[in-house]
């Protein structure tokens, strides 16, 4: 009987001794946790402090349940965590003390105390206050980035409707549409369907085909007709459109003069030049110029501007001219 | 009121597992919300650890302990969320504090 009780009693005694030792360990960890708390570990080493406190509580719970092994495990986690919390908080605390306990200034010249707190990620938030000490983030987020910004447009991905494409904040992080691809956004593009340079508001530069002088409209490109007929060729429509625009804008009365070379019968040439001047007038009227501001005259070969003995000269002589007769207002 | 009644009824009928599970679920939800609100690290870590321990205790069928731990986890998670929202609503104060550094 005595023999059977003895091992049980030994075990119970050992368990009590073990339990007592663990409780002492727990008390020692609790003391360290208290020191960490006093050093402001909640701010300086929050994770370590929380780990120490939680595991201390779990260890005591395990002891209450009689589970020494589990209690030992929890204390094994709590003790180093408490130690870390104290160590981190000491570093953290030193800087705080340096500011708070600054003695009276040694000299009457006030020199502001400069505390150079470490700032590993260089975001302006010292590491002691930086919840993300390795990633730059704004101070209002305590040094942590708000969200990722994959396209780097300054609009965080959570509100960026085009997280892969950089775009302005006003367009929810999306680039402004640009139908003609001329790098001038449609909203600023006066010609959204025609590529053009940004300094011309996205419109293509058009070479002016005419120059309006005081007494005439000079053409950089002659008006072309079908040979021996008064039908205007399509390639002259642009220059005629510009002439119509200029007459409308300047409100002038213009005389349209038709000229020919001297090849063929004179009478026929006069008739042809008149028909061509009339055709031009008709075109301009169709383009919105009032007929009363236009006059058309066919001179035939009477007023050459070059020699009719050469091919080039004859080409120059076959022409239409626009004389500004008067300003109507 | 109805919830209290349900818990009381469960306790009388021996619904320990159900009650503990309910509190664990509540704590879990609160912790998820707190994390989404970028919760304070101290409270969030505590809530996390307590919740894990509550689940462990529940696994050993120690429902009373599990429930108590889960209730603490819930309290910590709620505190974490509350602090995070307080911090968010006072950005100007934070800015001022930072600019003084």
mmCIF file of N, CA and C in Angstrom, chain A residues 94-208:
data_model
loop_
_atom_site.group_PDB
_atom_site.id
_atom_site.type_symbol
_atom_site.label_atom_id
_atom_site.label_comp_id
_atom_site.label_asym_id
_atom_site.label_seq_id
_atom_site.Cartn_x
_atom_site.Cartn_y
_atom_site.Cartn_z
ATOM 1 N N UNK A 94 14.371 56.817 -24.652
ATOM 2 C CA UNK A 94 15.522 57.713 -24.525
ATOM 3 C C UNK A 94 15.285 59.004 -25.272
ATOM 4 N N UNK A 95 14.737 58.882 -26.499
ATOM 5 C CA UNK A 95 14.525 60.078 -27.299
ATOM 6 C C UNK A 95 13.494 60.978 -26.644
ATOM 7 N N UNK A 96 12.443 60.313 -26.081
ATOM 8 C CA UNK A 96 11.422 61.114 -25.424
ATOM 9 C C UNK A 96 12.021 61.848 -24.239
ATOM 10 N N UNK A 97 12.894 61.162 -23.491
ATOM 11 C CA UNK A 97 13.510 61.787 -22.324
ATOM 12 C C UNK A 97 14.406 62.932 -22.760
ATOM 13 N N UNK A 98 15.098 62.759 -23.856
ATOM 14 C CA UNK A 98 16.001 63.802 -24.343
ATOM 15 C C UNK A 98 15.243 65.097 -24.587
ATOM 16 N N UNK A 99 14.006 64.992 -24.998
ATOM 17 C CA UNK A 99 13.229 66.211 -25.253
ATOM 18 C C UNK A 99 12.667 66.751 -23.941
ATOM 19 N N UNK A 100 12.042 65.834 -23.173
ATOM 20 C CA UNK A 100 11.320 66.291 -21.993
ATOM 21 C C UNK A 100 12.261 66.820 -20.907
ATOM 22 N N UNK A 101 13.336 66.069 -20.658
ATOM 23 C CA UNK A 101 14.185 66.391 -19.523
ATOM 24 C C UNK A 101 15.333 67.320 -19.883
ATOM 25 N N UNK A 102 15.146 68.045 -20.932
ATOM 26 C CA UNK A 102 16.222 68.952 -21.290
ATOM 27 C C UNK A 102 16.431 69.947 -20.157
ATOM 28 N N UNK A 103 17.647 70.004 -19.631
ATOM 29 C CA UNK A 103 17.885 70.941 -18.533
ATOM 30 C C UNK A 103 17.844 72.378 -19.036
ATOM 31 N N UNK A 104 17.981 73.274 -18.095
ATOM 32 C CA UNK A 104 17.953 74.677 -18.489
ATOM 33 C C UNK A 104 19.059 74.949 -19.491
ATOM 34 N N UNK A 105 18.810 75.814 -20.411
ATOM 35 C CA UNK A 105 19.830 76.064 -21.432
ATOM 36 C C UNK A 105 21.114 76.578 -20.782
ATOM 37 N N UNK A 106 22.257 76.066 -21.186
ATOM 38 C CA UNK A 106 23.515 76.485 -20.589
ATOM 39 C C UNK A 106 23.861 77.929 -20.901
ATOM 40 N N UNK A 107 23.437 78.397 -22.013
ATOM 41 C CA UNK A 107 23.759 79.776 -22.400
ATOM 42 C C UNK A 107 22.471 80.534 -22.604
ATOM 43 N N UNK A 108 22.535 81.843 -22.470
ATOM 44 C CA UNK A 108 21.313 82.610 -22.682
ATOM 45 C C UNK A 108 20.794 82.526 -24.120
ATOM 46 N N UNK A 109 21.701 82.224 -25.042
ATOM 47 C CA UNK A 109 21.241 82.094 -26.431
ATOM 48 C C UNK A 109 20.446 80.804 -26.538
ATOM 49 N N UNK A 110 19.189 80.953 -26.904
ATOM 50 C CA UNK A 110 18.329 79.776 -26.976
ATOM 51 C C UNK A 110 18.644 78.967 -28.225
ATOM 52 N N UNK A 111 19.076 77.759 -27.962
ATOM 53 C CA UNK A 111 19.317 76.847 -29.091
ATOM 54 C C UNK A 111 18.300 75.727 -28.967
ATOM 55 N N UNK A 112 17.479 75.577 -30.011
ATOM 56 C CA UNK A 112 16.423 74.571 -29.919
ATOM 57 C C UNK A 112 17.047 73.189 -29.917
ATOM 58 N N UNK A 113 16.568 72.310 -29.048
ATOM 59 C CA UNK A 113 17.134 70.963 -28.990
ATOM 60 C C UNK A 113 16.816 70.199 -30.267
ATOM 61 N N UNK A 114 17.823 69.659 -30.856
ATOM 62 C CA UNK A 114 17.580 68.898 -32.073
ATOM 63 C C UNK A 114 17.727 67.418 -31.757
ATOM 64 N N UNK A 115 16.644 66.737 -31.912
ATOM 65 C CA UNK A 115 16.650 65.303 -31.668
ATOM 66 C C UNK A 115 16.573 64.629 -33.026
ATOM 67 N N UNK A 116 17.625 63.975 -33.382
ATOM 68 C CA UNK A 116 17.637 63.344 -34.694
ATOM 69 C C UNK A 116 17.130 61.919 -34.561
ATOM 70 N N UNK A 117 15.828 61.799 -34.671
ATOM 71 C CA UNK A 117 15.227 60.476 -34.586
ATOM 72 C C UNK A 117 15.485 59.751 -35.899
ATOM 73 N N UNK A 118 15.676 58.453 -35.787
ATOM 74 C CA UNK A 118 15.973 57.659 -36.975
ATOM 75 C C UNK A 118 14.717 57.570 -37.848
ATOM 76 N N UNK A 119 14.927 57.716 -39.145
ATOM 77 C CA UNK A 119 13.807 57.655 -40.082
ATOM 78 C C UNK A 119 14.275 56.815 -41.266
ATOM 79 N N UNK A 120 14.123 55.505 -41.113
ATOM 80 C CA UNK A 120 14.684 54.562 -42.083
ATOM 81 C C UNK A 120 14.143 54.747 -43.491
ATOM 82 N N UNK A 121 12.832 54.977 -43.620
ATOM 83 C CA UNK A 121 12.266 55.090 -44.968
ATOM 84 C C UNK A 121 12.213 56.528 -45.475
ATOM 85 N N UNK A 122 12.713 57.456 -44.649
ATOM 86 C CA UNK A 122 12.842 58.838 -45.090
ATOM 87 C C UNK A 122 11.533 59.517 -45.439
ATOM 88 N N UNK A 123 10.435 59.113 -44.793
ATOM 89 C CA UNK A 123 9.141 59.730 -45.113
ATOM 90 C C UNK A 123 8.790 60.866 -44.169
ATOM 91 N N UNK A 124 9.748 61.252 -43.332
ATOM 92 C CA UNK A 124 9.492 62.366 -42.420
ATOM 93 C C UNK A 124 8.837 61.950 -41.130
ATOM 94 N N UNK A 125 8.483 60.701 -41.007
ATOM 95 C CA UNK A 125 7.905 60.193 -39.757
ATOM 96 C C UNK A 125 8.988 59.345 -39.084
ATOM 97 N N UNK A 126 9.457 59.766 -37.905
ATOM 98 C CA UNK A 126 10.522 58.990 -37.247
ATOM 99 C C UNK A 126 10.084 57.544 -37.027
ATOM 100 N N UNK A 127 11.064 56.662 -37.057
ATOM 101 C CA UNK A 127 10.747 55.229 -36.955
ATOM 102 C C UNK A 127 9.957 54.886 -35.705
ATOM 103 N N UNK A 128 10.178 55.639 -34.641
ATOM 104 C CA UNK A 128 9.470 55.316 -33.400
ATOM 105 C C UNK A 128 7.981 55.556 -33.531
ATOM 106 N N UNK A 129 7.614 56.482 -34.421
ATOM 107 C CA UNK A 129 6.190 56.773 -34.627
ATOM 108 C C UNK A 129 5.665 56.137 -35.903
ATOM 109 N N UNK A 130 6.561 55.534 -36.658
ATOM 110 C CA UNK A 130 6.205 55.038 -37.988
ATOM 111 C C UNK A 130 5.704 53.606 -37.874
ATOM 112 N N UNK A 131 4.435 53.440 -38.217
ATOM 113 C CA UNK A 131 3.886 52.079 -38.169
ATOM 114 C C UNK A 131 4.443 51.225 -39.301
ATOM 115 N N UNK A 132 4.932 51.863 -40.352
ATOM 116 C CA UNK A 132 5.547 51.131 -41.460
ATOM 117 C C UNK A 132 6.949 51.729 -41.661
ATOM 118 N N UNK A 133 7.893 51.367 -40.802
ATOM 119 C CA UNK A 133 9.197 52.042 -40.849
ATOM 120 C C UNK A 133 10.015 51.753 -42.105
ATOM 121 N N UNK A 134 9.610 50.744 -42.860
ATOM 122 C CA UNK A 134 10.380 50.407 -44.061
ATOM 123 C C UNK A 134 9.732 50.890 -45.351
ATOM 124 N N UNK A 135 8.507 51.372 -45.259
ATOM 125 C CA UNK A 135 7.795 51.831 -46.456
ATOM 126 C C UNK A 135 7.392 53.288 -46.239
ATOM 127 N N UNK A 136 7.722 54.176 -47.180
ATOM 128 C CA UNK A 136 7.330 55.573 -46.981
ATOM 129 C C UNK A 136 5.817 55.739 -46.997
ATOM 130 N N UNK A 137 5.343 56.606 -46.148
ATOM 131 C CA UNK A 137 3.906 56.871 -46.108
ATOM 132 C C UNK A 137 3.668 58.228 -45.476
ATOM 133 N N UNK A 138 2.501 58.816 -45.729
ATOM 134 C CA UNK A 138 2.242 60.163 -45.216
ATOM 135 C C UNK A 138 2.089 60.175 -43.694
ATOM 136 N N UNK A 139 2.381 61.306 -43.060
ATOM 137 C CA UNK A 139 2.268 61.379 -41.601
ATOM 138 C C UNK A 139 0.862 61.088 -41.104
ATOM 139 N N UNK A 140 -0.155 61.510 -41.893
ATOM 140 C CA UNK A 140 -1.520 61.288 -41.420
ATOM 141 C C UNK A 140 -1.877 59.798 -41.382
ATOM 142 N N UNK A 141 -1.107 58.982 -42.091
ATOM 143 C CA UNK A 141 -1.293 57.531 -42.014
ATOM 144 C C UNK A 141 -0.234 56.915 -41.113
ATOM 145 N N UNK A 142 0.380 57.734 -40.287
ATOM 146 C CA UNK A 142 1.443 57.301 -39.376
ATOM 147 C C UNK A 142 2.534 56.533 -40.124
ATOM 148 N N UNK A 143 2.887 57.103 -41.264
ATOM 149 C CA UNK A 143 4.023 56.576 -42.018
ATOM 150 C C UNK A 143 3.713 55.396 -42.895
ATOM 151 N N UNK A 144 2.446 55.003 -42.984
ATOM 152 C CA UNK A 144 2.101 53.862 -43.834
ATOM 153 C C UNK A 144 1.461 54.355 -45.116
ATOM 154 N N UNK A 145 1.738 53.688 -46.235
ATOM 155 C CA UNK A 145 1.069 54.107 -47.468
ATOM 156 C C UNK A 145 -0.408 53.777 -47.366
ATOM 157 N N UNK A 146 -1.215 54.643 -47.945
ATOM 158 C CA UNK A 146 -2.666 54.446 -47.862
ATOM 159 C C UNK A 146 -3.059 53.186 -48.624
ATOM 160 N N UNK A 147 -2.753 53.199 -49.878
ATOM 161 C CA UNK A 147 -3.013 52.029 -50.704
ATOM 162 C C UNK A 147 -1.924 51.993 -51.768
ATOM 163 N N UNK A 148 -1.897 50.957 -52.496
ATOM 164 C CA UNK A 148 -0.909 50.897 -53.576
ATOM 165 C C UNK A 148 -1.344 51.828 -54.710
ATOM 166 N N UNK A 149 -0.388 52.179 -55.531
ATOM 167 C CA UNK A 149 -0.677 53.039 -56.677
ATOM 168 C C UNK A 149 0.168 52.512 -57.828
ATOM 169 N N UNK A 150 -0.368 51.491 -58.491
ATOM 170 C CA UNK A 150 0.433 50.767 -59.473
ATOM 171 C C UNK A 150 0.881 51.652 -60.631
ATOM 172 N N UNK A 151 -0.002 52.553 -61.080
ATOM 173 C CA UNK A 151 0.395 53.370 -62.231
ATOM 174 C C UNK A 151 1.111 54.662 -61.813
ATOM 175 N N UNK A 152 1.270 54.836 -60.520
ATOM 176 C CA UNK A 152 2.059 55.973 -60.034
ATOM 177 C C UNK A 152 1.503 57.326 -60.424
ATOM 178 N N UNK A 153 0.180 57.429 -60.568
ATOM 179 C CA UNK A 153 -0.398 58.713 -60.970
ATOM 180 C C UNK A 153 -0.882 59.525 -59.779
ATOM 181 N N UNK A 154 -0.582 59.047 -58.590
ATOM 182 C CA UNK A 154 -0.980 59.801 -57.404
ATOM 183 C C UNK A 154 -2.415 59.532 -56.991
ATOM 184 N N UNK A 155 -3.124 58.700 -57.738
ATOM 185 C CA UNK A 155 -4.488 58.314 -57.357
ATOM 186 C C UNK A 155 -4.403 56.856 -56.901
ATOM 187 N N UNK A 156 -4.702 56.620 -55.619
ATOM 188 C CA UNK A 156 -4.494 55.271 -55.093
ATOM 189 C C UNK A 156 -5.460 54.286 -55.759
ATOM 190 N N UNK A 157 -4.997 53.041 -55.826
ATOM 191 C CA UNK A 157 -5.717 52.037 -56.606
ATOM 192 C C UNK A 157 -7.156 51.832 -56.155
ATOM 193 N N UNK A 158 -7.465 52.108 -54.897
ATOM 194 C CA UNK A 158 -8.824 51.850 -54.423
ATOM 195 C C UNK A 158 -9.843 52.788 -55.046
ATOM 196 N N UNK A 159 -9.382 53.964 -55.511
ATOM 197 C CA UNK A 159 -10.331 54.875 -56.162
ATOM 198 C C UNK A 159 -9.967 55.124 -57.619
ATOM 199 N N UNK A 160 -8.904 54.474 -58.073
ATOM 200 C CA UNK A 160 -8.435 54.679 -59.450
ATOM 201 C C UNK A 160 -9.234 53.781 -60.384
ATOM 202 N N UNK A 161 -9.998 54.411 -61.291
ATOM 203 C CA UNK A 161 -10.792 53.602 -62.216
ATOM 204 C C UNK A 161 -9.914 52.962 -63.291
ATOM 205 N N UNK A 162 -8.719 53.478 -63.464
ATOM 206 C CA UNK A 162 -7.762 52.875 -64.406
ATOM 207 C C UNK A 162 -6.452 52.670 -63.644
ATOM 208 N N UNK A 163 -6.394 51.651 -62.794
ATOM 209 C CA UNK A 163 -5.207 51.500 -61.940
ATOM 210 C C UNK A 163 -3.934 51.172 -62.702
ATOM 211 N N UNK A 164 -4.068 50.749 -63.966
ATOM 212 C CA UNK A 164 -2.879 50.406 -64.748
ATOM 213 C C UNK A 164 -2.426 51.562 -65.624
ATOM 214 N N UNK A 165 -3.281 52.574 -65.769
ATOM 215 C CA UNK A 165 -2.940 53.688 -66.668
ATOM 216 C C UNK A 165 -2.886 54.978 -65.868
ATOM 217 N N UNK A 166 -1.819 55.728 -65.993
ATOM 218 C CA UNK A 166 -1.766 56.998 -65.258
ATOM 219 C C UNK A 166 -2.812 57.974 -65.781
ATOM 220 N N UNK A 167 -3.451 58.650 -64.884
ATOM 221 C CA UNK A 167 -4.455 59.625 -65.285
ATOM 222 C C UNK A 167 -4.678 60.626 -64.180
ATOM 223 N N UNK A 168 -5.241 61.794 -64.522
ATOM 224 C CA UNK A 168 -5.416 62.827 -63.491
ATOM 225 C C UNK A 168 -6.517 62.466 -62.509
ATOM 226 N N UNK A 169 -6.408 63.105 -61.351
ATOM 227 C CA UNK A 169 -7.386 62.873 -60.292
ATOM 228 C C UNK A 169 -8.786 63.284 -60.755
ATOM 229 N N UNK A 170 -8.841 64.364 -61.573
ATOM 230 C CA UNK A 170 -10.138 64.891 -62.014
ATOM 231 C C UNK A 170 -10.894 63.862 -62.853
ATOM 232 N N UNK A 171 -10.158 62.956 -63.481
ATOM 233 C CA UNK A 171 -10.808 61.930 -64.305
ATOM 234 C C UNK A 171 -10.699 60.570 -63.623
ATOM 235 N N UNK A 172 -10.704 60.590 -62.300
ATOM 236 C CA UNK A 172 -10.692 59.366 -61.485
ATOM 237 C C UNK A 172 -9.508 58.463 -61.831
ATOM 238 N N UNK A 173 -8.367 59.064 -62.118
ATOM 239 C CA UNK A 173 -7.158 58.276 -62.372
ATOM 240 C C UNK A 173 -7.063 57.713 -63.775
ATOM 241 N N UNK A 174 -8.001 58.085 -64.638
ATOM 242 C CA UNK A 174 -7.945 57.607 -66.028
ATOM 243 C C UNK A 174 -7.402 58.717 -66.922
ATOM 244 N N UNK A 175 -6.697 58.329 -67.988
ATOM 245 C CA UNK A 175 -6.239 59.369 -68.908
ATOM 246 C C UNK A 175 -7.421 59.982 -69.643
ATOM 247 N N UNK A 176 -7.299 61.260 -69.978
ATOM 248 C CA UNK A 176 -8.376 61.900 -70.741
ATOM 249 C C UNK A 176 -8.465 61.246 -72.118
ATOM 250 N N UNK A 177 -9.659 61.083 -72.640
ATOM 251 C CA UNK A 177 -9.781 60.481 -73.973
ATOM 252 C C UNK A 177 -9.100 61.348 -75.035
ATOM 253 N N UNK A 178 -8.533 60.684 -76.038
ATOM 254 C CA UNK A 178 -7.848 61.385 -77.126
ATOM 255 C C UNK A 178 -8.096 60.582 -78.397
ATOM 256 N N UNK A 179 -9.214 60.885 -79.068
ATOM 257 C CA UNK A 179 -9.648 60.071 -80.212
ATOM 258 C C UNK A 179 -8.634 60.056 -81.344
ATOM 259 N N UNK A 180 -8.030 61.221 -81.623
ATOM 260 C CA UNK A 180 -7.117 61.277 -82.767
ATOM 261 C C UNK A 180 -5.670 60.969 -82.381
ATOM 262 N N UNK A 181 -5.443 60.686 -81.099
ATOM 263 C CA UNK A 181 -4.103 60.261 -80.670
ATOM 264 C C UNK A 181 -3.017 61.297 -80.876
ATOM 265 N N UNK A 182 -3.378 62.577 -80.843
ATOM 266 C CA UNK A 182 -2.360 63.610 -81.066
ATOM 267 C C UNK A 182 -1.798 64.166 -79.754
ATOM 268 N N UNK A 183 -2.090 63.461 -78.661
ATOM 269 C CA UNK A 183 -1.608 63.832 -77.327
ATOM 270 C C UNK A 183 -2.225 65.133 -76.833
ATOM 271 N N UNK A 184 -3.266 65.582 -77.506
ATOM 272 C CA UNK A 184 -4.062 66.698 -76.985
ATOM 273 C C UNK A 184 -5.416 66.087 -76.620
ATOM 274 N N UNK A 185 -5.724 66.102 -75.319
ATOM 275 C CA UNK A 185 -6.961 65.446 -74.870
ATOM 276 C C UNK A 185 -8.165 66.061 -75.567
ATOM 277 N N UNK A 186 -9.161 65.204 -75.817
ATOM 278 C CA UNK A 186 -10.347 65.678 -76.550
ATOM 279 C C UNK A 186 -10.971 66.914 -75.921
ATOM 280 N N UNK A 187 -10.881 66.987 -74.596
ATOM 281 C CA UNK A 187 -11.504 68.135 -73.919
ATOM 282 C C UNK A 187 -10.806 69.443 -74.282
ATOM 283 N N UNK A 188 -9.529 69.370 -74.682
ATOM 284 C CA UNK A 188 -8.791 70.579 -75.053
ATOM 285 C C UNK A 188 -8.553 70.669 -76.561
ATOM 286 N N UNK A 189 -9.045 69.673 -77.282
ATOM 287 C CA UNK A 189 -8.725 69.555 -78.705
ATOM 288 C C UNK A 189 -9.829 70.199 -79.537
ATOM 289 N N UNK A 190 -9.477 71.217 -80.290
ATOM 290 C CA UNK A 190 -10.496 71.851 -81.125
ATOM 291 C C UNK A 190 -10.790 71.007 -82.361
ATOM 292 N N UNK A 191 -9.888 70.085 -82.661
ATOM 293 C CA UNK A 191 -10.105 69.165 -83.779
ATOM 294 C C UNK A 191 -9.902 67.743 -83.238
ATOM 295 N N UNK A 192 -10.864 67.236 -82.461
ATOM 296 C CA UNK A 192 -10.639 65.946 -81.778
ATOM 297 C C UNK A 192 -10.518 64.759 -82.715
ATOM 298 N N UNK A 193 -10.924 64.926 -83.964
ATOM 299 C CA UNK A 193 -10.823 63.804 -84.902
ATOM 300 C C UNK A 193 -9.704 63.959 -85.908
ATOM 301 N N UNK A 194 -8.944 65.054 -85.790
ATOM 302 C CA UNK A 194 -7.810 65.262 -86.701
ATOM 303 C C UNK A 194 -6.569 65.507 -85.856
ATOM 304 N N UNK A 195 -5.519 64.743 -86.054
ATOM 305 C CA UNK A 195 -4.308 64.983 -85.268
ATOM 306 C C UNK A 195 -3.728 66.368 -85.543
ATOM 307 N N UNK A 196 -3.279 67.002 -84.501
ATOM 308 C CA UNK A 196 -2.677 68.330 -84.654
ATOM 309 C C UNK A 196 -1.739 68.613 -83.514
ATOM 310 N N UNK A 197 -0.988 69.667 -83.657
ATOM 311 C CA UNK A 197 0.014 69.951 -82.628
ATOM 312 C C UNK A 197 -0.639 70.631 -81.425
ATOM 313 N N UNK A 198 -0.044 70.427 -80.240
ATOM 314 C CA UNK A 198 -0.637 71.022 -79.030
ATOM 315 C C UNK A 198 -0.674 72.552 -79.090
ATOM 316 N N UNK A 199 0.333 73.179 -79.739
ATOM 317 C CA UNK A 199 0.325 74.637 -79.776
ATOM 318 C C UNK A 199 -0.680 75.186 -80.776
ATOM 319 N N UNK A 200 -1.341 74.305 -81.519
ATOM 320 C CA UNK A 200 -2.428 74.760 -82.397
ATOM 321 C C UNK A 200 -3.746 74.157 -81.931
ATOM 322 N N UNK A 201 -3.832 73.955 -80.601
ATOM 323 C CA UNK A 201 -5.034 73.416 -79.949
ATOM 324 C C UNK A 201 -5.491 72.094 -80.571
ATOM 325 N N UNK A 202 -4.508 71.298 -80.964
ATOM 326 C CA UNK A 202 -4.819 69.964 -81.461
ATOM 327 C C UNK A 202 -5.300 69.930 -82.898
ATOM 328 N N UNK A 203 -5.236 71.059 -83.602
ATOM 329 C CA UNK A 203 -5.680 71.091 -84.997
ATOM 330 C C UNK A 203 -4.463 71.064 -85.920
ATOM 331 N N UNK A 204 -4.616 70.444 -87.085
ATOM 332 C CA UNK A 204 -3.498 70.445 -88.028
ATOM 333 C C UNK A 204 -3.281 71.851 -88.588
ATOM 334 N N UNK A 205 -2.033 72.144 -88.852
ATOM 335 C CA UNK A 205 -1.718 73.457 -89.439
ATOM 336 C C UNK A 205 -2.053 73.412 -90.921
ATOM 337 N N UNK A 206 -2.844 74.363 -91.337
ATOM 338 C CA UNK A 206 -3.165 74.427 -92.764
ATOM 339 C C UNK A 206 -2.389 75.579 -93.369
ATOM 340 N N UNK A 207 -1.743 75.258 -94.457
ATOM 341 C CA UNK A 207 -0.989 76.281 -95.183
ATOM 342 C C UNK A 207 -2.014 77.209 -95.820
ATOM 343 N N UNK A 208 -1.891 78.487 -95.550
ATOM 344 C CA UNK A 208 -2.821 79.423 -96.177
ATOM 345 C C UNK A 208 -2.546 79.464 -97.681
#
